[in-house]
Tab-separated table of C-alpha atoms in Angstrom:
chain	number	residue	atom	x	y	z
A	1	MET	CA	0.035	0.040	-0.003
A	2	TYR	CA	2.859	2.334	0.844
A	3	ARG	CA	4.519	1.578	-2.446
A	4	LEU	CA	1.311	2.255	-4.385
A	5	SER	CA	0.855	5.676	-2.745
A	6	PHE	CA	4.458	6.626	-3.499
A	7	ILE	CA	3.951	5.811	-7.151
A	8	ILE	CA	0.775	7.851	-7.270
A	9	LEU	CA	2.486	10.891	-5.727
A	10	LEU	CA	5.457	10.513	-8.082
A	11	LEU	CA	3.121	10.491	-11.174
A	12	LEU	CA	1.245	13.515	-9.917
A	13	GLY	CA	4.471	15.406	-9.355
A	14	TYR	CA	5.618	14.561	-12.881
A	15	VAL	CA	2.341	15.700	-14.417
A	16	GLY	CA	2.455	18.917	-12.371
A	17	SER	CA	6.013	19.694	-13.413
A	18	ALA	CA	5.375	18.841	-17.022
A	19	SER	CA	2.428	21.207	-17.180
A	20	ALA	CA	4.565	23.993	-15.621
A	21	GLN	CA	7.209	23.675	-18.367
A	22	ASN	CA	5.833	26.376	-20.689
A	23	PRO	CA	8.472	27.256	-23.217
A	24	HIS	CA	6.892	30.692	-23.637
A	25	GLY	CA	7.502	31.694	-20.039
A	26	ASP	CA	5.292	32.202	-17.047
A	27	GLY	CA	3.657	35.295	-18.667
A	28	MET	CA	1.954	33.248	-21.338
A	29	ILE	CA	-1.589	32.643	-20.116
A	30	LEU	CA	-3.056	31.205	-23.321
A	31	GLU	CA	-3.763	27.530	-23.641
A	32	CYS	CA	-1.708	25.529	-26.170
A	33	LYS	CA	-4.832	24.842	-28.328
A	34	ASP	CA	-5.291	28.595	-28.835
A	35	CYS	CA	-2.310	28.657	-31.190
A	36	HIS	CA	-1.370	25.065	-31.965
A	37	ASN	CA	-3.264	22.078	-33.301
A	38	ALA	CA	-3.296	18.393	-32.370
A	39	GLY	CA	-1.367	17.409	-35.424
A	40	SER	CA	1.834	19.444	-34.778
A	41	TRP	CA	3.257	22.413	-33.039
A	42	SER	CA	3.061	24.510	-36.212
A	43	VAL	CA	1.142	27.786	-35.950
A	44	ASP	CA	-1.396	29.105	-38.423
A	45	LEU	CA	-1.447	32.842	-37.889
A	46	LYS	CA	-4.824	33.143	-39.627
A	47	SER	CA	-6.560	30.823	-37.193
A	48	ILE	CA	-5.012	31.615	-33.879
A	49	SER	CA	-7.154	33.432	-31.299
A	50	PHE	CA	-4.337	35.587	-29.915
A	51	SER	CA	-4.315	39.238	-30.906
A	52	HIS	CA	-1.400	41.651	-30.542
A	53	ASP	CA	-3.876	44.336	-29.590
A	54	THR	CA	-4.148	42.760	-26.083
A	55	VAL	CA	-0.555	43.527	-25.305
A	56	GLY	CA	-0.665	47.175	-26.351
A	57	PHE	CA	1.191	46.708	-29.716
A	58	THR	CA	-1.022	46.540	-32.658
A	59	LEU	CA	0.569	45.023	-35.768
A	60	GLU	CA	0.306	47.591	-38.531
A	61	GLY	CA	2.114	48.147	-41.797
A	62	ARG	CA	5.396	46.276	-42.052
A	63	HIS	CA	4.914	44.863	-38.516
A	64	GLU	CA	1.921	42.913	-39.836
A	65	GLN	CA	3.908	41.318	-42.633
A	66	ILE	CA	7.136	40.136	-40.979
A	67	ALA	CA	7.589	36.753	-39.289
A	68	CYS	CA	7.121	36.452	-35.552
A	69	LYS	CA	10.747	35.427	-35.019
A	70	ASP	CA	12.009	38.618	-36.600
A	71	CYS	CA	11.085	40.283	-33.320
A	72	HIS	CA	10.688	37.371	-30.982
A	73	THR	CA	14.131	35.774	-31.123
A	74	THR	CA	13.276	33.423	-28.233
A	75	LEU	CA	10.232	31.481	-27.277
A	76	VAL	CA	9.685	33.754	-24.294
A	77	PHE	CA	7.581	36.248	-26.104
A	78	ASP	CA	7.350	38.905	-23.314
A	79	GLU	CA	11.090	39.340	-23.433
A	80	VAL	CA	10.471	41.821	-26.206
A	81	GLY	CA	9.214	45.281	-25.095
A	82	ASN	CA	6.807	47.567	-26.949
A	83	ASP	CA	9.302	50.413	-27.493
A	84	CYS	CA	10.831	50.979	-30.852
A	85	ILE	CA	14.294	50.823	-29.430
A	86	ASP	CA	13.640	47.231	-28.205
A	87	CYS	CA	13.943	46.010	-31.843
A	88	HIS	CA	15.418	48.846	-33.885
A	89	THR	CA	19.007	50.140	-33.485
A	90	ASP	CA	19.211	53.868	-32.905
A	91	VAL	CA	21.149	54.985	-35.879
A	92	HIS	CA	20.738	58.607	-34.840
A	93	SER	CA	22.957	58.245	-31.709
A	94	MET	CA	20.144	59.421	-29.348
A	95	SER	CA	20.164	62.824	-31.001
A	96	VAL	CA	16.387	62.768	-31.587
A	97	GLY	CA	15.260	60.535	-28.767
A	98	ASN	CA	14.160	56.841	-29.152
A	99	ASP	CA	10.603	57.277	-30.285
A	100	CYS	CA	10.774	56.284	-33.932
A	101	VAL	CA	7.084	57.054	-34.710
A	102	ARG	CA	7.849	60.762	-34.092
A	103	CYS	CA	9.408	60.864	-37.558
A	104	HIS	CA	8.757	57.473	-39.149
A	105	HIS	CA	5.676	55.329	-39.728
A	106	SER	CA	5.113	51.552	-39.849
A	107	GLU	CA	5.169	51.342	-43.686
A	108	ASN	CA	8.795	52.358	-44.223
A	109	TRP	CA	11.653	54.497	-42.834
A	110	LEU	CA	11.028	57.498	-45.164
A	111	VAL	CA	10.438	60.808	-43.319
A	112	THR	CA	7.679	62.851	-44.829
A	113	ASN	CA	7.034	65.453	-42.211
A	114	ILE	CA	10.388	67.314	-42.047
A	115	PRO	CA	8.758	70.775	-42.194
A	116	GLU	CA	6.332	69.962	-39.447
A	117	LEU	CA	9.195	68.626	-37.249
A	118	HIS	CA	11.169	71.886	-37.625
A	119	GLU	CA	8.069	73.915	-36.770
A	120	GLN	CA	7.638	71.923	-33.559
A	121	ASN	CA	11.182	72.759	-32.713
A	122	GLY	CA	10.619	76.485	-33.252
A	123	PHE	CA	12.478	76.873	-36.645
A	124	PRO	CA	10.050	76.852	-39.620
A	125	LEU	CA	11.806	75.994	-42.924
A	126	LEU	CA	11.154	79.110	-44.958
A	127	GLY	CA	12.707	80.388	-48.204
A	128	GLN	CA	16.106	78.847	-48.952
A	129	HIS	CA	15.948	76.773	-45.751
A	130	ARG	CA	13.150	74.753	-47.272
A	131	VAL	CA	15.258	73.480	-50.147
A	132	ALA	CA	18.593	73.143	-48.342
A	133	ASP	CA	20.121	69.668	-47.743
A	134	CYS	CA	19.877	68.559	-44.114
A	135	THR	CA	23.636	68.210	-43.943
A	136	ASP	CA	24.092	71.802	-44.868
A	137	CYS	CA	23.001	72.683	-41.350
A	138	HIS	CA	23.437	69.479	-39.463
A	139	SER	CA	27.173	68.836	-39.924
A	140	ASP	CA	27.635	66.163	-37.139
A	141	GLU	CA	30.236	63.425	-37.341
A	142	SER	CA	27.464	61.143	-38.701
A	143	GLU	CA	25.026	62.163	-41.417
A	144	LEU	CA	22.329	60.342	-39.391
A	145	ALA	CA	22.837	62.388	-36.195
A	146	TRP	CA	20.606	65.400	-35.851
A	147	ASN	CA	21.945	67.210	-32.766
A	148	ARG	CA	20.202	70.553	-32.022
A	149	ILE	CA	22.197	73.476	-33.410
A	150	GLY	CA	20.133	76.382	-32.149
A	151	ASN	CA	17.536	78.522	-33.820
A	152	GLU	CA	19.593	81.743	-33.986
A	153	CYS	CA	20.882	82.860	-37.393
A	154	ALA	CA	24.437	82.969	-36.130
A	155	SER	CA	24.207	79.298	-35.354
A	156	CYS	CA	24.713	78.546	-39.069
A	157	HIS	CA	25.560	81.847	-40.671
A	158	LEU	CA	28.263	83.316	-38.450
A	159	GLU	CA	30.841	82.846	-41.293
A	160	ASP	CA	28.600	84.644	-43.702
A	161	TYR	CA	28.285	87.475	-41.220
A	162	MET	CA	32.052	87.727	-40.589
A	163	SER	CA	32.938	87.694	-44.301
A	164	ALA	CA	30.299	90.227	-45.417
A	165	SER	CA	32.068	93.360	-46.790
A	166	GLU	CA	29.359	95.390	-48.557
A	167	PRO	CA	28.846	96.679	-45.936
A	168	ASN	CA	31.301	95.224	-43.372
A	169	HIS	CA	28.856	93.800	-40.872
A	170	GLN	CA	31.406	93.621	-38.019
A	171	LEU	CA	32.637	97.213	-38.334
A	172	ALA	CA	29.188	98.532	-38.883
A	173	GLY	CA	27.922	96.829	-35.650
A	174	ILE	CA	25.066	95.160	-37.543
A	175	SER	CA	23.072	92.701	-35.545
A	176	THR	CA	23.765	89.002	-35.993
A	177	ASP	CA	20.051	88.459	-36.281
A	178	CYS	CA	19.949	88.249	-40.115
A	179	THR	CA	16.100	88.616	-40.167
A	180	GLU	CA	16.482	92.319	-39.102
A	181	CYS	CA	17.634	93.004	-42.705
A	182	HIS	CA	17.168	89.844	-44.742
A	183	PRO	CA	13.576	88.518	-45.133
A	184	PRO	CA	13.327	84.794	-44.263
A	185	LEU	CA	11.477	84.151	-47.498
A	186	ALA	CA	14.366	85.482	-49.675
A	187	GLN	CA	16.075	82.963	-51.864
A	188	ASP	CA	19.537	84.497	-51.428
A	189	TRP	CA	21.353	87.210	-49.573
A	190	THR	CA	21.043	89.739	-52.438
A	191	ILE	CA	17.729	91.597	-52.000
A	192	ASP	CA	16.247	94.755	-53.388
A	193	ASN	CA	15.538	96.422	-50.016
A	194	PHE	CA	17.000	95.196	-46.717
A	195	HIS	CA	15.881	98.337	-44.890
A	196	LEU	CA	12.826	96.655	-43.396
A	197	SER	CA	12.261	99.292	-40.810
A	198	PHE	CA	13.223	102.163	-43.131
A	199	PRO	CA	12.186	101.245	-46.686
A	200	LEU	CA	14.368	102.664	-49.399
A	201	GLU	CA	11.753	104.110	-51.672
A	202	GLY	CA	11.569	107.144	-53.913
A	203	GLY	CA	14.585	109.405	-53.271
A	204	HIS	CA	15.913	107.119	-50.643
A	205	ASN	CA	16.385	104.334	-53.221
A	206	ILE	CA	20.144	105.017	-53.558
A	207	GLN	CA	22.934	102.553	-54.133
A	208	ASP	CA	25.704	104.193	-52.150
A	209	CYS	CA	25.261	103.333	-48.480
A	210	ASN	CA	27.839	105.950	-47.485
A	211	GLU	CA	25.545	108.749	-48.490
A	212	CYS	CA	23.498	108.135	-45.321
A	213	HIS	CA	25.848	105.909	-43.257
A	214	THR	CA	28.905	108.221	-42.881
A	215	GLY	CA	30.576	106.036	-40.242
A	216	ASN	CA	31.283	102.484	-39.663
A	217	ASP	CA	28.379	102.029	-37.206
A	218	TYR	CA	25.434	101.480	-39.434
A	219	ALA	CA	23.168	101.027	-36.474
A	220	ALA	CA	23.799	104.560	-35.381
A	221	ALA	CA	21.886	106.113	-38.283
A	222	SER	CA	18.663	107.742	-37.168
A	223	PRO	CA	15.362	107.350	-39.084
A	224	GLU	CA	14.524	111.048	-38.278
A	225	CYS	CA	14.626	113.215	-41.439
A	226	VAL	CA	16.676	115.966	-39.963
A	227	SER	CA	19.500	113.532	-39.145
A	228	CYS	CA	20.339	113.425	-42.878
A	229	HIS	CA	18.497	116.445	-44.269
A	230	GLN	CA	19.390	119.345	-41.910
A	231	ASP	CA	21.412	121.070	-44.638
A	232	ASP	CA	18.542	120.723	-47.087
A	233	PHE	CA	16.245	122.256	-44.501
A	234	ASP	CA	18.603	125.142	-43.626
A	235	SER	CA	19.322	126.092	-47.336
A	236	THR	CA	15.789	126.054	-48.681
A	237	THR	CA	14.521	129.479	-49.734
A	238	GLN	CA	11.341	128.833	-51.611
A	239	PRO	CA	9.881	129.074	-49.037
A	240	ASN	CA	12.477	129.729	-46.355
A	241	HIS	CA	11.825	126.854	-44.007
A	242	GLN	CA	13.642	128.363	-40.977
A	243	ALA	CA	11.953	131.762	-41.260
A	244	ALA	CA	8.548	130.160	-41.776
A	245	GLY	CA	9.063	127.867	-38.715
A	246	PHE	CA	8.408	124.680	-40.647
A	247	SER	CA	8.843	121.449	-38.860
A	248	THR	CA	12.085	119.472	-39.428
A	249	ASP	CA	9.937	116.400	-40.075
A	250	CYS	CA	10.091	116.416	-43.842
A	251	LEU	CA	7.146	113.923	-44.084
A	252	GLU	CA	4.716	116.679	-43.044
A	253	CYS	CA	5.031	118.099	-46.514
A	254	HIS	CA	7.151	115.802	-48.668
A	255	SER	CA	6.138	112.360	-49.702
A	256	PRO	CA	8.798	109.669	-49.057
A	257	LEU	CA	7.785	108.091	-52.431
A	258	ALA	CA	8.798	111.186	-54.438
A	259	ASP	CA	12.078	111.014	-56.395
A	260	SER	CA	12.987	114.639	-55.549
A	261	TRP	CA	12.024	117.467	-53.241
A	262	GLY	CA	9.894	119.125	-55.885
A	263	SER	CA	6.285	117.914	-56.069
A	264	ASP	CA	3.066	118.889	-57.732
A	265	ASN	CA	1.393	119.122	-54.331
A	266	PHE	CA	3.401	119.183	-51.161
A	267	HIS	CA	0.470	120.279	-48.992
A	268	LEU	CA	-0.214	116.738	-47.823
A	269	SER	CA	-2.308	117.829	-44.790
A	270	PHE	CA	-4.129	120.524	-46.795
A	271	PRO	CA	-4.301	119.599	-50.528
A	272	LEU	CA	-4.242	122.565	-52.920
A	273	GLU	CA	-6.965	121.478	-55.234
A	274	GLY	CA	-9.658	123.328	-57.228
């Protein structure tokens, strides 16, 4: 009787240990028949009841087409995490984080939202920036590393600033913020009018900067009319501006769009008509 009891306990222990030997790890809670059939251990992906949605990783795009073993290199399926970095090598050297879906999608590795990505980082790709090669700005040791380089103009264009000679930007004390003179939508540095705050129109549309900027400090020039036209004001006799007590603000009588001081009607505030 004792021997029979021992045999029964031994068999029960063997059955218990055999049922615990799940090659997929303790985390697999499905029954074998949910994936396998009685004829073999082969798996028909079209007939299994398991869904990837239940583990928080829906199979979409290329993930839906590849073989299970491409990601699950062992039979313990939960050894693979749900993060992109768990399967995909970070070729960008952690310069853009490890969330691949921020730039890529599940169909392929092509990046189609580069302008949107730059807007998110506070640097919209406008004008010439939109057609430039990525490596023109991102000159890291690897062409796949996209380290932040700053959104200031000088971050990329300091050499252009230092080498500019007409006028000499350094001597003139011109700001390193290129957008103060150069419109972001321009296709090159050569533009018709870089005086954004003081448009060069009419008689001001001159080619020689030195006519107004008499020193090296270009930022010192004042937008007030009298700063350049005091001699014109003092020497005018028809009528005598000083004797008449006219304002030194030329715009009160003269149009900035005129090509000369003479005009058909300089009474801007009181038109001489009829």
